[in-house]
Amino acid sequence: MISGAVVEALQRFVPGENIRLQEPMAGHTTFRIGGPADCFLQIENEEQLKGVQHYLNLVGVPYFVLGNGSNLLVSDSGYRGIILQIGPKMSEIVVAGERMVAQAGALLSQAAHVAMEHGLTGLEFASGIPGTVGGGVMMNAGAYDGEMSQVVTQVRVISKDGETMELDRATMEFGYRTSTIRNNSFIVTEVTFELQKGDKDVIKARMEDLMVRRRDKQPLEYPSAGSTFKRPEGHFAGKLIADAGMRGFRIGGAEVSHKHCGFVVNTGSATAQDVRNVISEIQTRVKDKFRVDLETEVVFLG
């Protein structure tokens, strides 16, 4: 539990209406699963973030930085610490020429649509990704032959020491579903994209085509965290899972999607433990049958 003294101290940095105690995390993840966090803060700007981070590091209270919760499974018992949400209150997007600057809390889909409205191409691949700009940069999110590393030129971050840094593309050390952000526990506050002029109608048509392909191939009708596993070298996780005979495999309310075996979905009543048990069984069977280790994309919290 978070003490009253800590909550009182946090009010020096964040307005009281942005502080919630025992906040159910099921409402803040795309899995729609998760028990209560001891304390939930909505961050409005970089100065608030710096102040809160410095204080929490000073007193040793654990914290977790949350975007849209699209790649996250929170324990049924919740999180014993403080959630720092960089979301709707830090979501401004500004376009100047072929450059677009987005705050970390903006949704990737929102950024893609702003780019389209300005006749800028390069972000179409991100139009259906449910995460935030900050989370997308951290994990070098990608889809349909596009990824963040192709369009991001500068990232503004805060280090664990509270230092503001500007990282260029080379410094970001982008890799498959990783970057220097993840490796160094930086917190992203702003991202600069370099895009190209294009035809608005063509860009819009491309985004609509990708959305149709997503609906056809992915179980968007169920809550999930997207692709549950990273792509193993030389293989596709979904095919391995299907070939292991696990299509439709279910424990409690968690199920291997019939539509795409790379997704573990919440059919409506899944607990976090249900999901973890399904993931564990998938990993065991794929390892036994194909000698391939499946590494999760999903982050486990609590």
XYZ file of C-alpha atoms in Angstrom:
302
model
C 0.000 0.000 0.000
C 1.074 3.572 -0.648
C 1.234 5.674 2.511
C -0.692 8.887 2.993
C 2.626 10.744 3.237
C 3.630 9.573 -0.242
C 0.262 10.557 -1.709
C 0.533 13.968 -0.051
C 4.028 14.401 -1.500
C 2.831 13.430 -4.987
C 0.248 16.214 -4.836
C 3.130 18.672 -4.944
C 3.835 17.525 -8.497
C 0.518 16.319 -9.900
C -2.994 17.793 -9.459
C -5.080 15.830 -7.002
C -7.677 14.944 -9.641
C -4.943 13.099 -11.573
C -4.161 10.818 -8.628
C -6.239 7.674 -8.098
C -5.822 5.072 -5.383
C -6.561 1.365 -5.878
C -7.220 1.932 -9.577
C -8.378 -1.244 -11.427
C -5.888 -1.876 -14.219
C -8.367 -3.853 -16.319
C -9.575 -0.487 -17.606
C -6.095 0.503 -18.728
C -4.958 -2.517 -20.761
C -6.165 -3.844 -24.106
C -6.400 -7.308 -22.499
C -9.063 -5.822 -20.168
C -7.396 -7.737 -17.347
C -5.651 -6.637 -14.165
C -6.173 -6.000 -10.464
C -5.774 -2.625 -8.743
C -2.631 -0.518 -8.739
C -1.863 1.053 -5.379
C -1.701 4.451 -7.029
C -2.337 5.686 -10.584
C -1.012 9.042 -11.809
C -1.955 10.776 -15.048
C 1.054 12.817 -16.131
C 0.378 16.088 -17.971
C 3.855 17.327 -18.856
C 7.572 16.694 -18.636
C 8.080 18.765 -15.499
C 5.499 16.719 -13.605
C 7.176 13.547 -14.782
C 10.624 14.712 -13.686
C 9.385 15.745 -10.267
C 7.494 12.526 -9.621
C 10.299 10.309 -10.927
C 12.938 12.085 -8.808
C 10.797 11.790 -5.689
C 9.932 8.108 -6.200
C 13.570 7.216 -6.832
C 14.528 9.148 -3.695
C 12.082 7.314 -1.411
C 12.417 3.954 -3.168
C 8.795 3.478 -4.182
C 8.443 1.214 -7.273
C 6.782 2.655 -10.345
C 5.847 1.606 -13.864
C 5.432 3.842 -16.908
C 2.225 3.070 -18.838
C 1.084 4.143 -22.269
C -2.062 2.571 -23.689
C -1.470 -0.801 -22.022
C -1.525 -2.551 -25.389
C 1.386 -4.872 -24.683
C 0.770 -5.499 -21.008
C -0.650 -8.210 -18.754
C -1.229 -7.022 -15.193
C -1.502 -9.558 -12.374
C -4.910 -10.370 -10.930
C -3.607 -9.026 -7.622
C -2.653 -5.751 -9.273
C 0.528 -3.734 -8.835
C 2.116 -2.790 -5.551
C 3.520 0.538 -6.621
C 2.681 3.599 -8.676
C 1.588 3.681 -12.309
C 2.740 6.739 -14.236
C 0.452 7.070 -17.242
C 1.769 9.034 -20.194
C -1.408 9.058 -22.204
C -4.193 11.412 -23.305
C -2.896 14.322 -21.226
C 0.424 14.197 -23.136
C -0.787 13.589 -26.686
C -0.190 16.799 -28.666
C 0.909 16.423 -32.299
C 2.423 19.259 -34.352
C 3.221 19.137 -38.071
C 5.689 21.440 -39.841
C 6.428 20.597 -43.450
C 7.469 16.959 -43.638
C 8.331 16.832 -39.945
C 5.852 15.724 -37.307
C 6.475 16.008 -33.560
C 4.260 13.926 -31.273
C 4.143 13.722 -27.506
C 4.672 10.224 -26.165
C 1.077 9.744 -25.033
C -0.405 10.189 -28.514
C -1.770 6.990 -30.006
C 0.096 5.638 -33.018
C -3.219 5.441 -34.871
C -3.812 9.108 -34.061
C -0.350 10.057 -35.333
C -0.908 8.092 -38.558
C -4.213 9.862 -39.190
C -2.720 13.315 -38.531
C 0.036 12.501 -41.017
C -2.559 11.405 -43.561
C -4.590 14.607 -43.105
C -1.427 16.593 -43.882
C -0.658 14.496 -46.954
C 2.374 12.835 -45.355
C 3.270 9.228 -46.066
C 5.394 6.794 -44.068
C 3.224 6.048 -41.032
C 0.462 4.067 -42.720
C 1.771 0.831 -41.175
C 1.065 2.227 -37.699
C -2.570 3.144 -38.315
C -3.865 -0.077 -36.773
C -1.338 -0.474 -33.946
C -3.117 0.219 -30.634
C -0.094 1.498 -28.688
C 1.197 4.994 -27.993
C 4.009 6.806 -29.765
C 6.235 6.405 -26.698
C 5.606 2.688 -26.375
C 5.969 2.233 -30.114
C 9.410 3.824 -30.122
C 10.533 1.847 -27.087
C 9.760 -1.490 -28.760
C 10.327 -0.375 -32.357
C 6.754 -1.310 -33.200
C 6.065 -2.434 -36.721
C 3.609 -4.062 -39.076
C 3.224 -4.750 -42.786
C 6.879 -4.119 -43.658
C 7.032 -0.834 -41.769
C 8.530 -0.023 -38.386
C 9.315 2.979 -36.241
C 13.028 2.929 -37.017
C 12.233 3.892 -40.630
C 10.507 7.168 -39.765
C 11.779 8.293 -36.342
C 14.689 10.744 -36.402
C 14.783 12.077 -32.835
C 13.479 10.979 -29.445
C 13.315 13.119 -26.318
C 13.713 11.084 -23.139
C 14.251 11.405 -19.422
C 16.894 9.199 -17.814
C 16.571 7.536 -14.410
C 18.677 10.395 -13.053
C 16.124 12.930 -14.279
C 18.300 14.169 -17.140
C 16.601 15.248 -20.376
C 18.293 13.808 -23.444
C 17.772 14.045 -27.214
C 18.550 10.766 -28.985
C 19.005 10.555 -32.759
C 18.245 7.506 -34.894
C 21.747 6.056 -34.574
C 21.738 6.455 -30.785
C 18.376 4.714 -30.550
C 19.953 1.331 -31.414
C 16.727 0.063 -32.970
C 16.412 -3.691 -33.303
C 13.621 -6.225 -33.610
C 11.093 -5.113 -30.977
C 13.748 -3.288 -28.984
C 15.708 -0.061 -28.685
C 18.038 1.726 -26.317
C 14.907 3.036 -24.540
C 14.031 -0.431 -23.306
C 17.643 -1.331 -22.535
C 18.279 1.795 -20.431
C 14.886 2.392 -18.786
C 14.525 5.816 -20.384
C 11.095 7.453 -20.400
C 10.026 8.851 -23.767
C 8.334 12.260 -23.728
C 8.424 13.337 -27.395
C 9.168 11.820 -30.798
C 10.087 13.495 -34.093
C 9.100 11.813 -37.358
C 10.496 12.600 -40.790
C 7.874 11.730 -43.383
C 7.409 12.386 -47.094
C 4.852 14.282 -49.113
C 2.252 12.041 -50.679
C -1.257 11.981 -52.066
C -3.790 12.126 -49.233
C -6.284 9.879 -51.038
C -3.625 7.260 -51.775
C -2.429 7.331 -48.163
C -5.990 6.978 -46.877
C -6.662 4.068 -49.227
C -3.511 2.310 -48.038
C -4.574 2.711 -44.395
C -8.048 1.395 -45.147
C -6.568 -1.595 -46.976
C -4.332 -2.422 -44.015
C -7.297 -2.190 -41.644
C -9.297 -4.632 -43.773
C -6.343 -7.029 -43.760
C -6.087 -6.726 -39.972
C -9.776 -7.462 -39.503
C -9.554 -10.464 -41.800
C -6.480 -11.997 -40.161
C -6.514 -10.859 -36.534
C -9.060 -11.497 -33.742
C -9.872 -7.824 -33.198
C -13.269 -8.782 -31.770
C -11.598 -10.009 -28.569
C -9.427 -8.174 -26.032
C -5.764 -9.128 -26.383
C -2.259 -7.701 -26.297
C -1.732 -8.241 -30.018
C 0.947 -10.721 -31.017
C 1.719 -12.674 -27.869
C 5.173 -13.837 -28.958
C 8.142 -12.370 -30.776
C 8.941 -13.894 -34.146
C 11.503 -16.676 -33.568
C 14.382 -16.644 -36.019
C 13.517 -18.675 -39.099
C 9.929 -19.304 -38.007
C 6.531 -17.719 -37.455
C 5.137 -18.071 -33.948
C 1.541 -18.467 -35.113
C 2.404 -21.336 -37.469
C 4.432 -23.141 -34.822
C 1.527 -22.880 -32.393
C -0.954 -24.093 -34.994
C 1.303 -26.987 -36.018
C 1.583 -27.936 -32.353
C -2.172 -28.511 -32.430
C -3.032 -25.599 -30.144
C -5.537 -23.641 -32.228
C -8.452 -22.941 -29.891
C -6.586 -24.272 -26.841
C -8.223 -22.784 -23.780
C -7.745 -22.421 -20.048
C -10.506 -20.561 -18.232
C -11.369 -17.515 -20.298
C -8.021 -17.341 -22.127
C -7.806 -18.924 -25.563
C -5.447 -19.364 -28.487
C -7.293 -17.512 -31.233
C -8.970 -19.647 -33.876
C -8.340 -16.871 -36.406
C -4.628 -16.312 -35.675
C -2.719 -18.656 -33.370
C -0.165 -15.966 -32.572
C -2.800 -14.259 -30.408
C -3.928 -15.301 -26.955
C -7.293 -13.627 -26.398
C -9.592 -12.852 -23.512
C -12.932 -14.432 -24.442
C -14.631 -12.335 -21.783
C -13.818 -13.850 -18.399
C -10.074 -14.501 -18.546
C -7.879 -13.844 -15.554
C -4.225 -12.922 -15.824
C -3.387 -16.371 -14.476
C -5.465 -17.977 -17.237
C -3.433 -16.081 -19.831
C -0.126 -16.949 -18.203
C -1.095 -20.622 -18.040
C -1.995 -20.672 -21.745
C 1.274 -18.929 -22.632
C 3.268 -21.389 -20.539
C 1.573 -24.386 -22.146
C 2.217 -22.978 -25.630
C 5.899 -22.488 -24.847
C 6.194 -26.019 -23.464
C 4.500 -27.733 -26.397
C 6.333 -25.736 -29.076
C 9.640 -26.404 -27.341
C 8.892 -30.133 -27.071
C 7.707 -30.496 -30.665
C 9.993 -28.113 -32.574
C 12.868 -27.314 -30.165
C 12.067 -23.612 -30.531
C 11.896 -21.210 -27.596
C 9.042 -18.706 -27.877
C 9.771 -15.373 -26.203
C 6.804 -13.222 -25.231
C 6.195 -9.741 -26.579
C 3.749 -9.244 -23.731
C 5.142 -7.537 -20.626
C 4.052 -9.028 -17.292
C 3.424 -6.650 -14.398
C 2.782 -7.538 -10.779
